[in-house]
mmCIF file of C-alpha atoms in Angstrom:
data_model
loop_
_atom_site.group_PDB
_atom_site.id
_atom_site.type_symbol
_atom_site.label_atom_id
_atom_site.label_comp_id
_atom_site.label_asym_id
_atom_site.label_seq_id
_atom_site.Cartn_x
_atom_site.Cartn_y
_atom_site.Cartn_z
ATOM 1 C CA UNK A 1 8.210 -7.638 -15.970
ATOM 2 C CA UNK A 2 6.471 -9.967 -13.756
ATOM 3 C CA UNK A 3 3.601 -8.774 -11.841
ATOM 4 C CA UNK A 4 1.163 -9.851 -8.831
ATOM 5 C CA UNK A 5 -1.869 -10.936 -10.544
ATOM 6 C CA UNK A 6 -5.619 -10.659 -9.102
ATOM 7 C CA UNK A 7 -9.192 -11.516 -10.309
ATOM 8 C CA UNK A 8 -11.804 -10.939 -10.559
ATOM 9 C CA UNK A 9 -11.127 -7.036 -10.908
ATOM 10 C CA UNK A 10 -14.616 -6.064 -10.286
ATOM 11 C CA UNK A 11 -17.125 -8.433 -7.973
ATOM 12 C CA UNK A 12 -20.831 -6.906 -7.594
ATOM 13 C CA UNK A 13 -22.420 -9.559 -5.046
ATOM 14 C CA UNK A 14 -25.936 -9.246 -2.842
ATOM 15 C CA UNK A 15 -25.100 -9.080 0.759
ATOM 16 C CA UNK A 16 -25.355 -12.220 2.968
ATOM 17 C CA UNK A 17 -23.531 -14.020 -0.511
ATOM 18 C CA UNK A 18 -20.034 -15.396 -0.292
ATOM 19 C CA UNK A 19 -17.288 -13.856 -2.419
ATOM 20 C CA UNK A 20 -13.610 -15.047 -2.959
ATOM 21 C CA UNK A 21 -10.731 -13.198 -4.565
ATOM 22 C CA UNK A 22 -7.633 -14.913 -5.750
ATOM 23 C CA UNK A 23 -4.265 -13.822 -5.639
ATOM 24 C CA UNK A 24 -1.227 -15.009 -7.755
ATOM 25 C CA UNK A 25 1.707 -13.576 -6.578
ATOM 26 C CA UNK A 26 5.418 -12.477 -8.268
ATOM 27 C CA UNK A 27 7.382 -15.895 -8.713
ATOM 28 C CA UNK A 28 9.621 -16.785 -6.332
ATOM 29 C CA UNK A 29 7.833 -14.056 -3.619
ATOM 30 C CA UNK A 30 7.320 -16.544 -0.247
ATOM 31 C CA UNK A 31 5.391 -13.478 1.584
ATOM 32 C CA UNK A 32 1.857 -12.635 0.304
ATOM 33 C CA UNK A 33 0.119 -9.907 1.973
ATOM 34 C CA UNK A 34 -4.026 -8.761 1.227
ATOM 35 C CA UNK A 35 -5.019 -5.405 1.966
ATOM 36 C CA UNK A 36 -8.376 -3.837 2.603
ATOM 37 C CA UNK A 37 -8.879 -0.237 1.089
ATOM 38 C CA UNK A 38 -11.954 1.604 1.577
ATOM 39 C CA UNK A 39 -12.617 4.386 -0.531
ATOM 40 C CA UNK A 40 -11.265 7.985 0.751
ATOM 41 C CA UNK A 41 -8.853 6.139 3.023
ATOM 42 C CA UNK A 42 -5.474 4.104 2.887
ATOM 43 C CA UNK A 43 -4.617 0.420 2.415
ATOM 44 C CA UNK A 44 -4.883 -1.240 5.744
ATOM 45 C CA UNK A 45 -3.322 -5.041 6.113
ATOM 46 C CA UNK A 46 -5.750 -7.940 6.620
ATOM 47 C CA UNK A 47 -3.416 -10.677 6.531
ATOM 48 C CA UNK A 48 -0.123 -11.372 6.196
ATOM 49 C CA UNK A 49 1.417 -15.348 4.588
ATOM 50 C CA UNK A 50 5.143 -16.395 5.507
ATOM 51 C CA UNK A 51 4.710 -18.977 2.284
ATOM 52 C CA UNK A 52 1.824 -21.426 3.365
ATOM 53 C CA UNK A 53 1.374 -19.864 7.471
ATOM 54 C CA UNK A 54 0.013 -17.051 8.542
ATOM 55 C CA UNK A 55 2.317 -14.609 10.027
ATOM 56 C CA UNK A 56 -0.613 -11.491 10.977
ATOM 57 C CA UNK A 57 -4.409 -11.472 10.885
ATOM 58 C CA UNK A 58 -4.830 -9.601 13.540
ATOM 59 C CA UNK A 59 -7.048 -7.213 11.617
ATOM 60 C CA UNK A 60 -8.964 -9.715 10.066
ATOM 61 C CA UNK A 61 -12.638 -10.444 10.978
ATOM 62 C CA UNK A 62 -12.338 -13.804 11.387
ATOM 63 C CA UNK A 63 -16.342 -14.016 12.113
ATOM 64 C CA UNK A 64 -16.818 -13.326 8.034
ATOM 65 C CA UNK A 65 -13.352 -13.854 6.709
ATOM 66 C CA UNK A 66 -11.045 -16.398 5.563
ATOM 67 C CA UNK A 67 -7.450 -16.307 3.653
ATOM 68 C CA UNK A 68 -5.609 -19.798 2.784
ATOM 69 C CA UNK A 69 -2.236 -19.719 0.871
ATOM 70 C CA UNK A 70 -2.078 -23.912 0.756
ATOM 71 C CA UNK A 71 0.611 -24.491 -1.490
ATOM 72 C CA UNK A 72 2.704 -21.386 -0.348
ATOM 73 C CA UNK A 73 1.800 -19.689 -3.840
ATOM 74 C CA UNK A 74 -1.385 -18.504 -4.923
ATOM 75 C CA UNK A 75 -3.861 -17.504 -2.190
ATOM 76 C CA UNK A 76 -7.772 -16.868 -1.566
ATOM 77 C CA UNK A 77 -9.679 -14.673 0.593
ATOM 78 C CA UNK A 78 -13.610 -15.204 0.932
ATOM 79 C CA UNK A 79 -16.229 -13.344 2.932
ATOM 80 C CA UNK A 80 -19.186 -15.115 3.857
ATOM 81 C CA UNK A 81 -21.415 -13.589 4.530
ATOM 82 C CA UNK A 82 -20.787 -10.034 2.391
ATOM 83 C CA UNK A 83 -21.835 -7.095 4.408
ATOM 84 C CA UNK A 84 -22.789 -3.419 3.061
ATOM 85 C CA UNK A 85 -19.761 -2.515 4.713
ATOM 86 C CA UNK A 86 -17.163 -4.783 3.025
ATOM 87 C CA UNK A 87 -17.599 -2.535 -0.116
ATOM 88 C CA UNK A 88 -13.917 -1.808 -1.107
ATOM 89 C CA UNK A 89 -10.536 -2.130 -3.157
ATOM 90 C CA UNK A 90 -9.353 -5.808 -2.055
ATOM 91 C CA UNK A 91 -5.082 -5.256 -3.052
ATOM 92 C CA UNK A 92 -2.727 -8.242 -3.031
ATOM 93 C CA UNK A 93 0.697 -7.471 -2.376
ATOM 94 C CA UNK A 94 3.856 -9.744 -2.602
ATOM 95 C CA UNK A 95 7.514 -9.503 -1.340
ATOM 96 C CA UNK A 96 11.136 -11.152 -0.883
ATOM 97 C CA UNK A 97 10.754 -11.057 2.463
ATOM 98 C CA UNK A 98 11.523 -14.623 4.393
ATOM 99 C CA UNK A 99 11.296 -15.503 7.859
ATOM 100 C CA UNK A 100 14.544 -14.619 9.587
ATOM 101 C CA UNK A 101 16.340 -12.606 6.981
ATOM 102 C CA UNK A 102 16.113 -8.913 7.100
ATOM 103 C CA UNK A 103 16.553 -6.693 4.270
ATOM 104 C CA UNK A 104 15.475 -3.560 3.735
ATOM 105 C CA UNK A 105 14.831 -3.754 -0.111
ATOM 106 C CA UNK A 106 12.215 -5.840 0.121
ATOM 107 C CA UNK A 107 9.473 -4.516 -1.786
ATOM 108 C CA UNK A 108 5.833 -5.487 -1.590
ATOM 109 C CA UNK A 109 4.572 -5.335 -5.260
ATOM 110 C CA UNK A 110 0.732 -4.500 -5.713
ATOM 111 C CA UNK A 111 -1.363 -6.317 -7.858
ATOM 112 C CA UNK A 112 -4.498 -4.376 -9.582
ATOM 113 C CA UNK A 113 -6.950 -5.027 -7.064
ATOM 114 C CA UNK A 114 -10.542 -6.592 -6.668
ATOM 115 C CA UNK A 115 -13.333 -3.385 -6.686
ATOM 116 C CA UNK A 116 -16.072 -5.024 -4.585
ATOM 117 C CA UNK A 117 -18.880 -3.616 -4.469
ATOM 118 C CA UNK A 118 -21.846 -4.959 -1.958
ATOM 119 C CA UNK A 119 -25.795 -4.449 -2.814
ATOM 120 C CA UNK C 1 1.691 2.511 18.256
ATOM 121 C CA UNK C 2 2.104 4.179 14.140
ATOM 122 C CA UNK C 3 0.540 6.236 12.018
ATOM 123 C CA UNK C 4 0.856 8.711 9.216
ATOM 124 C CA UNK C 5 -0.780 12.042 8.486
ATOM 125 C CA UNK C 6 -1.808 13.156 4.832
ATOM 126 C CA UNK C 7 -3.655 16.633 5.929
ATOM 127 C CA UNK C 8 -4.245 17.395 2.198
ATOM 128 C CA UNK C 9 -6.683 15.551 0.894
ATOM 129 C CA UNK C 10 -7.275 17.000 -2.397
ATOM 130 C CA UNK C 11 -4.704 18.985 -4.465
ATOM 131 C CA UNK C 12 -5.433 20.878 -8.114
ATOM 132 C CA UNK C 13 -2.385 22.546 -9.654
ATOM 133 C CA UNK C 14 -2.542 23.809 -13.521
ATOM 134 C CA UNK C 15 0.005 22.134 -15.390
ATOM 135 C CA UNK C 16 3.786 22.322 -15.726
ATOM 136 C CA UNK C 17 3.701 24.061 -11.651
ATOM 137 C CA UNK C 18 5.215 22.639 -8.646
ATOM 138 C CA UNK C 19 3.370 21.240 -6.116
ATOM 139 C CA UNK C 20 4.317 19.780 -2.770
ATOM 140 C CA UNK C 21 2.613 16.568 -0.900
ATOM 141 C CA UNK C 22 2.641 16.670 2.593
ATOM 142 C CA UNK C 23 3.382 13.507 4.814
ATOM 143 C CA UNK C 24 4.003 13.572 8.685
ATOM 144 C CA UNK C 25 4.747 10.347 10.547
ATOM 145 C CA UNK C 26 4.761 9.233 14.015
ATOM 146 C CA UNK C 27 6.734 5.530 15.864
ATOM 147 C CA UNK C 28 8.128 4.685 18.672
ATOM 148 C CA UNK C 29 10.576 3.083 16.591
ATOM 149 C CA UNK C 30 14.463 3.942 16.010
ATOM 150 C CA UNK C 31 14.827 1.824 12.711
ATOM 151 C CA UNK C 32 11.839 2.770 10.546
ATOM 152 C CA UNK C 33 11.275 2.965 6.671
ATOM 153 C CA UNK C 34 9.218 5.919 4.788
ATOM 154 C CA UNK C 35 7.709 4.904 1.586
ATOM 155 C CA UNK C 36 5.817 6.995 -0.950
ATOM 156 C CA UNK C 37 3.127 5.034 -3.435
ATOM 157 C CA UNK C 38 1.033 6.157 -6.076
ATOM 158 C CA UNK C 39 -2.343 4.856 -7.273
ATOM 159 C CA UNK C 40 -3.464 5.729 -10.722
ATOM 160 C CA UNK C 41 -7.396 5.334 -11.688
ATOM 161 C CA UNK C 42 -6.608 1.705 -12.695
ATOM 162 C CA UNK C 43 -6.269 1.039 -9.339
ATOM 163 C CA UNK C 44 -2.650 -0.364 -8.376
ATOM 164 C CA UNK C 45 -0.027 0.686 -5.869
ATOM 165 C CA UNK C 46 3.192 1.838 -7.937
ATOM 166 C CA UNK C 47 6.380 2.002 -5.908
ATOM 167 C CA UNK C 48 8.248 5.922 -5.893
ATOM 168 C CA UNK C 49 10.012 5.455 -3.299
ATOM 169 C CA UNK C 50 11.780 4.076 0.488
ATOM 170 C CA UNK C 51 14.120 5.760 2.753
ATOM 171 C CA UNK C 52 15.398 4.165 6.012
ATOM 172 C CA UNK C 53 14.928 6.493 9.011
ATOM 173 C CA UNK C 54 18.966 6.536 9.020
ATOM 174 C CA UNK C 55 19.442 8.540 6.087
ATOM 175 C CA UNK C 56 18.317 12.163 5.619
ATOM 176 C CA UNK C 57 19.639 13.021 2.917
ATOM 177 C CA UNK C 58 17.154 14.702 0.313
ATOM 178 C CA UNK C 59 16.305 12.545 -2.810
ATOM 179 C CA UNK C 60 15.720 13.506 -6.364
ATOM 180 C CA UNK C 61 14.561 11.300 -9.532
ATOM 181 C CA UNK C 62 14.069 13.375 -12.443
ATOM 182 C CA UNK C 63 10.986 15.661 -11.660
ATOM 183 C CA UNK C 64 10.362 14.165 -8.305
ATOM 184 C CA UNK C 65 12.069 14.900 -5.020
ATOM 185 C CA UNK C 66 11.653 13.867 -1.418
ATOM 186 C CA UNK C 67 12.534 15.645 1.454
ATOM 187 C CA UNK C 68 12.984 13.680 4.608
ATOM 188 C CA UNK C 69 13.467 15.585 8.308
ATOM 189 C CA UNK C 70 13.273 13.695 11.216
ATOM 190 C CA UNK C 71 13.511 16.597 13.220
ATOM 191 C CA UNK C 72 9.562 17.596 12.172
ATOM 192 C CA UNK C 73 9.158 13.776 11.628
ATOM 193 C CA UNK C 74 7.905 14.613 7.939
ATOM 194 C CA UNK C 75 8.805 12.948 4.688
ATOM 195 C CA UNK C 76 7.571 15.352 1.734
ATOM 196 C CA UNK C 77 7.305 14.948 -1.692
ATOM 197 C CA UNK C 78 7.352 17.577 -4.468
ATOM 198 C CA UNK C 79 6.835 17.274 -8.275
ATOM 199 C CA UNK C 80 8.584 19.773 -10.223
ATOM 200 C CA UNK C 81 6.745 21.416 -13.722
ATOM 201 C CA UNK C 82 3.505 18.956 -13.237
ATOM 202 C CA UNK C 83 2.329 16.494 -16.095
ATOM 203 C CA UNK C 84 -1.142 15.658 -16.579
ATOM 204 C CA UNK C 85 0.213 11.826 -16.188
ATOM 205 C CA UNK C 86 0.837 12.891 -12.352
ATOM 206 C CA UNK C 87 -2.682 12.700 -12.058
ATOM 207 C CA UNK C 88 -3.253 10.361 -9.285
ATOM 208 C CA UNK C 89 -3.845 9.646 -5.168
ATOM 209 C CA UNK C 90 -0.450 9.381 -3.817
ATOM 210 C CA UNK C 91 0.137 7.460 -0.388
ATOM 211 C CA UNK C 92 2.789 8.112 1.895
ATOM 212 C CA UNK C 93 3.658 5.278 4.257
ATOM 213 C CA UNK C 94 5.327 3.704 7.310
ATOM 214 C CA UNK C 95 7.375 0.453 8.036
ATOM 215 C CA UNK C 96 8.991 -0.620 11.183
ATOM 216 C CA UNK C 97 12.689 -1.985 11.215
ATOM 217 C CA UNK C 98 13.302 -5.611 11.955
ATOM 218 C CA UNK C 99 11.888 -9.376 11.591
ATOM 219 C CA UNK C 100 7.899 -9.714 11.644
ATOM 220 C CA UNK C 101 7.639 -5.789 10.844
ATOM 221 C CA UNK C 102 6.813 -5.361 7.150
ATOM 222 C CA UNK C 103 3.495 -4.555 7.593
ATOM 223 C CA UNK C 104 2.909 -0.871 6.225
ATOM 224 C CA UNK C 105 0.617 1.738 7.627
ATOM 225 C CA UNK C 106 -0.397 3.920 4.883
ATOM 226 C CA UNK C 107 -1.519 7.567 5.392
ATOM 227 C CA UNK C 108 -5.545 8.456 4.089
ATOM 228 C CA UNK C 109 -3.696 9.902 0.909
ATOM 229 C CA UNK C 110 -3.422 13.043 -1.175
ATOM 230 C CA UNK C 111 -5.609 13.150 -4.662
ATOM 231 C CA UNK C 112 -3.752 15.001 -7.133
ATOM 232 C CA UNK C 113 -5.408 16.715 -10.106
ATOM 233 C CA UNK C 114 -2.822 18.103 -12.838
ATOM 234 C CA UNK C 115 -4.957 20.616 -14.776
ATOM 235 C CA UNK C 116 -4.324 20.850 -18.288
#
């Protein structure tokens, strides 16, 4: 069964480092989503790919932040620099969906997640 | 604006009983989709289950069942004779109908702890 793929799944870094996390989503999947989960609380979306453009990063710190998907596959998301308060589950997610056709059984499929932890 | 409510954050039932996780929703939307996720130790979301907001009739997949009323706008979830496998958080959460809406809004989710 294919699956969304993710590495590394644990990242210990010092703050003020930069960290990326890469993202290799189900084949054939042209949206790619990354979610930010803190612990005690609920995924919430960073950013959201439409195969290589950016569709919604409205929640994403762009100060710190950055998500590329250049080839409208695989994908990246940095931080630089890490802050204390990035500490968290980093969850890929990929679906069917494409832009201008609606269904409702498009899943997003999670991937295993990056635990970071900041020091 | 959405959101969705998980009041319980912690559940502990002794094996083989029923228990019952609560999700309450709120949108502004008329076409919306309910999903339930759960999230073992290891980490990953696992798919249980979507229903559109169109259809309220009550699901059932072998010892889980959902209840859906819009009238309470609440989308429970029950596990029948526990497992200690059911161990896990469990996420309810919220989708809007329509292009450029598939972003979910997940609840704070309920930690389940089957006892043995």
């Amino acid at each position: 069964e294919a699956e969304v793929a993710q590495s590394p799944r644990y990242k210990i870094t010092e703050k003020s480092q930069a960290v990326a996390f890469w993202c290799d989503p189900i084949s054939g999947h042209a949206t790619l989503y990354w979610y930010r989960q803190i612990l005690g609380q609920g995924p919430e979306l960073l950013v959201q790919f439409q195969d290589e453009s950016v569709v919604d990063d409205s929640q994403l710190p762009k100060d710190r932040f950055s998500a590329e998907r250049l080839k409208g596959v695989d994908s990246t998301l940095k931080i630089q620099p890490a802050e204390l308060g990035d500490s968290a589950m980093y969850l890929c997610a990929s679906s069917l969906a494409l832009a201008g056709v609606w269904s409702e059984s498009y899943e997003q499929y999670f991937g295993p997640g990056t635990r970071l932890t900041v020091t | 604006a959405q959101k969705v409510t998980q009041a319980q954050t912690e559940i502990s039932v002794v094996e083989k009983e029923d228990v019952t996780l609560d999700c309450v929703y709120e949108t502004r939307d008329t076409t919306y989709y309910l999903f339930w996720y759960k999230q073992p130790p290891s980490g990953e979301l696992v798919f249980l289950i979507r229903r559109n907001s169109f259809d309220e009739q009550n699901e059932i997949s072998g010892r889980y069942s959902w209840n859906f009323q819009k009238s309470t706008s609440s989308f429970n979830f029950t596990i029948t004779a526990s497992q200690v496998v059911d161990s896990a958080v469990y996420f309810c959460a919220l989708r809007g109908g329509g292009f450029g809406n598939e972003k979910l809004t997940f609840g704070t989710g309920t930690r389940l702890t089957i006892i043995p």
